[in-house]
Amino acid sequence: MAKDDYHVIVCKILKYLYACLKTGEDVDSDKLMEIIGDLPERYAEYIIKALHEEGYVTGSYPETMRGKEKPQLTSATMITPKGIEYIADNKYMIKVKDYLDRH
């Protein structure tokens, strides 16, 4: 699996958010942006938007200069019960988690 694979990025984000939830730690937006890494902006926005639209995370949509909402991962981003279920029960996500745990 490539480090910039959609499912790898999604798994890393959801695992981090779930860990924060379980430990009571604040979400570090810098850590989230570190996970996004050097992805092209359009690809990163696609992933973040999909996480929100699929109901896997909640968070904020800060206004851009043109008045359009731009999805971002912020310290207000949280995993939802649906997101927890997705990383725990989805067969492909389980494979990705196993891969990430080994590497």
Short mmCIF file of N, CA and C in Angstrom, two decimals:
data_model
loop_
_atom_site.label_atom_id
_atom_site.label_comp_id
_atom_site.label_asym_id
_atom_site.label_seq_id
_atom_site.Cartn_x
_atom_site.Cartn_y
_atom_site.Cartn_z
N MET A 1 0.84 -1.18 0.00
CA MET A 1 0.00 0.00 0.00
C MET A 1 0.88 1.24 0.00
N ALA A 2 0.48 2.20 -0.77
CA ALA A 2 1.23 3.45 -0.83
C ALA A 2 0.82 4.37 0.31
N LYS A 3 1.77 5.16 0.81
CA LYS A 3 1.47 6.04 1.93
C LYS A 3 0.46 7.12 1.58
N ASP A 4 0.27 7.39 0.28
CA ASP A 4 -0.71 8.39 -0.13
C ASP A 4 -2.01 7.77 -0.63
N ASP A 5 -2.18 6.47 -0.39
CA ASP A 5 -3.41 5.78 -0.75
C ASP A 5 -4.57 6.34 0.08
N TYR A 6 -5.70 6.53 -0.54
CA TYR A 6 -6.88 7.09 0.13
C TYR A 6 -7.18 6.38 1.44
N HIS A 7 -7.24 5.07 1.40
CA HIS A 7 -7.61 4.30 2.59
C HIS A 7 -6.55 4.39 3.69
N VAL A 8 -5.30 4.51 3.32
CA VAL A 8 -4.23 4.66 4.31
C VAL A 8 -4.37 5.99 5.03
N ILE A 9 -4.60 7.06 4.29
CA ILE A 9 -4.77 8.40 4.89
C ILE A 9 -6.00 8.41 5.79
N VAL A 10 -7.11 7.88 5.29
CA VAL A 10 -8.36 7.84 6.08
C VAL A 10 -8.15 7.05 7.36
N CYS A 11 -7.50 5.90 7.27
CA CYS A 11 -7.27 5.07 8.44
C CYS A 11 -6.41 5.81 9.47
N LYS A 12 -5.35 6.47 9.02
CA LYS A 12 -4.48 7.20 9.94
C LYS A 12 -5.25 8.31 10.65
N ILE A 13 -6.06 9.04 9.91
CA ILE A 13 -6.84 10.13 10.50
C ILE A 13 -7.81 9.58 11.53
N LEU A 14 -8.57 8.57 11.15
CA LEU A 14 -9.59 8.03 12.06
C LEU A 14 -8.96 7.37 13.28
N LYS A 15 -7.85 6.66 13.10
CA LYS A 15 -7.17 6.05 14.24
C LYS A 15 -6.70 7.12 15.22
N TYR A 16 -6.14 8.21 14.69
CA TYR A 16 -5.66 9.29 15.55
C TYR A 16 -6.83 9.94 16.31
N LEU A 17 -7.91 10.23 15.61
CA LEU A 17 -9.06 10.85 16.26
C LEU A 17 -9.67 9.93 17.31
N TYR A 18 -9.72 8.65 17.03
CA TYR A 18 -10.27 7.70 17.99
C TYR A 18 -9.38 7.60 19.23
N ALA A 19 -8.06 7.60 19.02
CA ALA A 19 -7.13 7.57 20.15
C ALA A 19 -7.31 8.80 21.03
N CYS A 20 -7.48 9.96 20.41
CA CYS A 20 -7.71 11.20 21.18
C CYS A 20 -9.00 11.09 21.98
N LEU A 21 -10.04 10.57 21.37
CA LEU A 21 -11.32 10.42 22.05
C LEU A 21 -11.18 9.50 23.26
N LYS A 22 -10.53 8.37 23.07
CA LYS A 22 -10.41 7.38 24.14
C LYS A 22 -9.54 7.87 25.30
N THR A 23 -8.52 8.66 24.99
CA THR A 23 -7.62 9.13 26.05
C THR A 23 -8.03 10.47 26.63
N GLY A 24 -8.97 11.14 25.98
CA GLY A 24 -9.40 12.45 26.44
C GLY A 24 -8.47 13.57 26.05
N GLU A 25 -7.50 13.27 25.17
CA GLU A 25 -6.56 14.28 24.71
C GLU A 25 -7.22 15.20 23.69
N ASP A 26 -6.75 16.45 23.66
CA ASP A 26 -7.21 17.38 22.64
C ASP A 26 -6.65 16.96 21.29
N VAL A 27 -7.43 17.18 20.25
CA VAL A 27 -6.97 16.91 18.89
C VAL A 27 -5.99 18.00 18.50
N ASP A 28 -4.86 17.60 17.99
CA ASP A 28 -3.82 18.53 17.55
C ASP A 28 -3.96 18.70 16.04
N SER A 29 -4.39 19.89 15.61
CA SER A 29 -4.60 20.11 14.18
C SER A 29 -3.29 19.98 13.40
N ASP A 30 -2.16 20.30 14.03
CA ASP A 30 -0.87 20.13 13.35
C ASP A 30 -0.60 18.65 13.08
N LYS A 31 -0.96 17.79 14.03
CA LYS A 31 -0.79 16.34 13.86
C LYS A 31 -1.67 15.85 12.70
N LEU A 32 -2.90 16.36 12.63
CA LEU A 32 -3.78 15.97 11.53
C LEU A 32 -3.20 16.40 10.19
N MET A 33 -2.65 17.61 10.14
CA MET A 33 -2.08 18.09 8.88
C MET A 33 -0.80 17.32 8.54
N GLU A 34 -0.11 16.83 9.55
CA GLU A 34 1.06 15.98 9.34
C GLU A 34 0.64 14.68 8.64
N ILE A 35 -0.51 14.14 9.04
CA ILE A 35 -1.02 12.92 8.41
C ILE A 35 -1.34 13.19 6.95
N ILE A 36 -1.92 14.34 6.66
CA ILE A 36 -2.23 14.72 5.27
C ILE A 36 -0.93 14.86 4.48
N GLY A 37 0.10 15.36 5.14
CA GLY A 37 1.42 15.45 4.52
C GLY A 37 1.48 16.35 3.31
N ASP A 38 2.14 15.88 2.31
CA ASP A 38 2.38 16.66 1.09
C ASP A 38 1.40 16.30 -0.02
N LEU A 39 0.22 15.86 0.35
CA LEU A 39 -0.76 15.53 -0.69
C LEU A 39 -1.12 16.78 -1.48
N PRO A 40 -1.42 16.63 -2.74
CA PRO A 40 -1.92 17.77 -3.49
C PRO A 40 -3.18 18.32 -2.80
N GLU A 41 -3.33 19.64 -2.80
CA GLU A 41 -4.42 20.28 -2.07
C GLU A 41 -5.79 19.72 -2.47
N ARG A 42 -6.00 19.52 -3.75
CA ARG A 42 -7.30 19.01 -4.21
C ARG A 42 -7.60 17.62 -3.67
N TYR A 43 -6.58 16.76 -3.63
CA TYR A 43 -6.73 15.40 -3.10
C TYR A 43 -7.01 15.44 -1.59
N ALA A 44 -6.26 16.27 -0.87
CA ALA A 44 -6.46 16.41 0.57
C ALA A 44 -7.87 16.90 0.87
N GLU A 45 -8.34 17.91 0.14
CA GLU A 45 -9.70 18.42 0.33
C GLU A 45 -10.74 17.35 0.03
N TYR A 46 -10.49 16.54 -0.99
CA TYR A 46 -11.39 15.45 -1.34
C TYR A 46 -11.54 14.47 -0.18
N ILE A 47 -10.40 14.09 0.41
CA ILE A 47 -10.42 13.14 1.52
C ILE A 47 -11.16 13.72 2.71
N ILE A 48 -10.85 14.95 3.07
CA ILE A 48 -11.48 15.59 4.22
C ILE A 48 -12.98 15.75 4.00
N LYS A 49 -13.35 16.18 2.82
CA LYS A 49 -14.77 16.35 2.50
C LYS A 49 -15.50 15.01 2.57
N ALA A 50 -14.88 13.96 2.05
CA ALA A 50 -15.50 12.63 2.09
C ALA A 50 -15.69 12.16 3.53
N LEU A 51 -14.70 12.39 4.39
CA LEU A 51 -14.83 12.01 5.80
C LEU A 51 -16.04 12.69 6.44
N HIS A 52 -16.23 13.96 6.13
CA HIS A 52 -17.39 14.69 6.66
C HIS A 52 -18.69 14.19 6.04
N GLU A 53 -18.73 14.07 4.73
CA GLU A 53 -19.97 13.70 4.05
C GLU A 53 -20.41 12.28 4.37
N GLU A 54 -19.45 11.39 4.59
CA GLU A 54 -19.79 10.01 4.94
C GLU A 54 -20.20 9.89 6.40
N GLY A 55 -20.01 10.97 7.16
CA GLY A 55 -20.40 10.98 8.56
C GLY A 55 -19.39 10.33 9.49
N TYR A 56 -18.13 10.22 9.04
CA TYR A 56 -17.09 9.60 9.86
C TYR A 56 -16.46 10.58 10.84
N VAL A 57 -16.53 11.87 10.53
CA VAL A 57 -16.00 12.90 11.42
C VAL A 57 -16.95 14.09 11.48
N THR A 58 -16.83 14.83 12.56
CA THR A 58 -17.50 16.13 12.66
C THR A 58 -16.39 17.15 12.77
N GLY A 59 -16.71 18.39 12.59
CA GLY A 59 -15.70 19.43 12.70
C GLY A 59 -16.18 20.71 12.08
N SER A 60 -15.25 21.58 11.80
CA SER A 60 -15.62 22.90 11.30
C SER A 60 -15.30 23.05 9.83
N TYR A 61 -16.01 23.95 9.23
CA TYR A 61 -15.80 24.33 7.85
C TYR A 61 -15.56 25.84 7.83
N PRO A 62 -14.33 26.30 8.04
CA PRO A 62 -14.07 27.74 8.03
C PRO A 62 -14.41 28.37 6.68
N GLU A 63 -14.84 29.59 6.72
CA GLU A 63 -15.17 30.31 5.49
C GLU A 63 -13.90 30.68 4.74
N THR A 64 -13.96 30.59 3.44
CA THR A 64 -12.84 31.03 2.62
C THR A 64 -13.09 32.47 2.22
N MET A 65 -12.16 33.04 1.50
CA MET A 65 -12.30 34.44 1.09
C MET A 65 -13.46 34.63 0.12
N ARG A 66 -13.83 33.60 -0.59
CA ARG A 66 -14.92 33.71 -1.55
C ARG A 66 -16.27 33.36 -0.93
N GLY A 67 -16.29 33.08 0.36
CA GLY A 67 -17.53 32.78 1.04
C GLY A 67 -17.95 31.32 0.95
N LYS A 68 -17.13 30.50 0.30
CA LYS A 68 -17.45 29.07 0.19
C LYS A 68 -16.83 28.33 1.36
N GLU A 69 -17.49 27.28 1.77
CA GLU A 69 -16.94 26.47 2.84
C GLU A 69 -15.85 25.56 2.30
N LYS A 70 -14.77 25.48 3.03
CA LYS A 70 -13.65 24.63 2.64
C LYS A 70 -13.40 23.67 3.79
N PRO A 71 -13.57 22.37 3.56
CA PRO A 71 -13.38 21.42 4.66
C PRO A 71 -11.94 21.41 5.13
N GLN A 72 -11.78 21.41 6.45
CA GLN A 72 -10.45 21.36 7.04
C GLN A 72 -10.49 20.47 8.26
N LEU A 73 -9.35 19.92 8.58
CA LEU A 73 -9.21 19.17 9.81
C LEU A 73 -8.67 20.14 10.85
N THR A 74 -9.41 20.32 11.93
CA THR A 74 -9.02 21.28 12.96
C THR A 74 -9.05 20.60 14.32
N SER A 75 -8.72 21.36 15.33
CA SER A 75 -8.78 20.82 16.70
C SER A 75 -10.21 20.51 17.11
N ALA A 76 -11.20 21.02 16.34
CA ALA A 76 -12.62 20.73 16.62
C ALA A 76 -13.09 19.45 15.94
N THR A 77 -12.25 18.84 15.11
CA THR A 77 -12.61 17.62 14.41
C THR A 77 -12.68 16.45 15.38
N MET A 78 -13.75 15.67 15.29
CA MET A 78 -13.92 14.49 16.15
C MET A 78 -14.41 13.32 15.32
N ILE A 79 -14.04 12.13 15.72
CA ILE A 79 -14.56 10.93 15.08
C ILE A 79 -15.99 10.69 15.58
N THR A 80 -16.82 10.17 14.73
CA THR A 80 -18.20 9.85 15.09
C THR A 80 -18.32 8.35 15.38
N PRO A 81 -19.43 7.93 15.99
CA PRO A 81 -19.63 6.49 16.16
C PRO A 81 -19.58 5.74 14.82
N LYS A 82 -20.06 6.37 13.77
CA LYS A 82 -20.00 5.74 12.44
C LYS A 82 -18.55 5.59 11.98
N GLY A 83 -17.70 6.56 12.30
CA GLY A 83 -16.28 6.47 11.95
C GLY A 83 -15.58 5.37 12.72
N ILE A 84 -15.94 5.24 14.01
CA ILE A 84 -15.38 4.17 14.83
C ILE A 84 -15.77 2.81 14.26
N GLU A 85 -17.03 2.68 13.90
CA GLU A 85 -17.51 1.43 13.32
C GLU A 85 -16.80 1.13 12.01
N TYR A 86 -16.57 2.15 11.20
CA TYR A 86 -15.93 1.98 9.90
C TYR A 86 -14.52 1.40 10.05
N ILE A 87 -13.72 1.96 10.98
CA ILE A 87 -12.36 1.42 11.11
C ILE A 87 -12.32 0.09 11.84
N ALA A 88 -13.38 -0.21 12.61
CA ALA A 88 -13.40 -1.47 13.36
C ALA A 88 -13.98 -2.63 12.56
N ASP A 89 -14.95 -2.35 11.68
CA ASP A 89 -15.70 -3.43 11.03
C ASP A 89 -15.51 -3.56 9.53
N ASN A 90 -15.04 -2.52 8.86
CA ASN A 90 -14.87 -2.59 7.41
C ASN A 90 -13.68 -3.49 7.08
N LYS A 91 -13.90 -4.51 6.27
CA LYS A 91 -12.86 -5.50 5.97
C LYS A 91 -11.60 -4.86 5.40
N TYR A 92 -11.76 -3.92 4.48
CA TYR A 92 -10.59 -3.30 3.88
C TYR A 92 -9.86 -2.42 4.89
N MET A 93 -10.59 -1.70 5.72
CA MET A 93 -9.96 -0.86 6.73
C MET A 93 -9.21 -1.70 7.76
N ILE A 94 -9.71 -2.87 8.06
CA ILE A 94 -9.00 -3.77 8.98
C ILE A 94 -7.67 -4.19 8.37
N LYS A 95 -7.66 -4.47 7.06
CA LYS A 95 -6.41 -4.81 6.37
C LYS A 95 -5.43 -3.63 6.42
N VAL A 96 -5.94 -2.44 6.21
CA VAL A 96 -5.09 -1.25 6.23
C VAL A 96 -4.52 -1.05 7.64
N LYS A 97 -5.38 -1.17 8.67
CA LYS A 97 -4.90 -1.03 10.05
C LYS A 97 -3.81 -2.05 10.36
N ASP A 98 -4.01 -3.29 9.95
CA ASP A 98 -3.00 -4.33 10.17
C ASP A 98 -1.70 -3.97 9.46
N TYR A 99 -1.80 -3.48 8.25
CA TYR A 99 -0.62 -3.07 7.48
C TYR A 99 0.11 -1.94 8.22
N LEU A 100 -0.63 -0.93 8.67
CA LEU A 100 -0.01 0.21 9.34
C LEU A 100 0.62 -0.21 10.68
N ASP A 101 0.00 -1.13 11.37
CA ASP A 101 0.54 -1.60 12.65
C ASP A 101 1.86 -2.34 12.45
N ARG A 102 2.03 -2.97 11.28
CA ARG A 102 3.27 -3.71 11.00
C ARG A 102 4.38 -2.80 10.48
N HIS A 103 4.02 -1.61 9.98
CA HIS A 103 5.04 -0.71 9.37
C HIS A 103 5.19 0.56 10.14
#
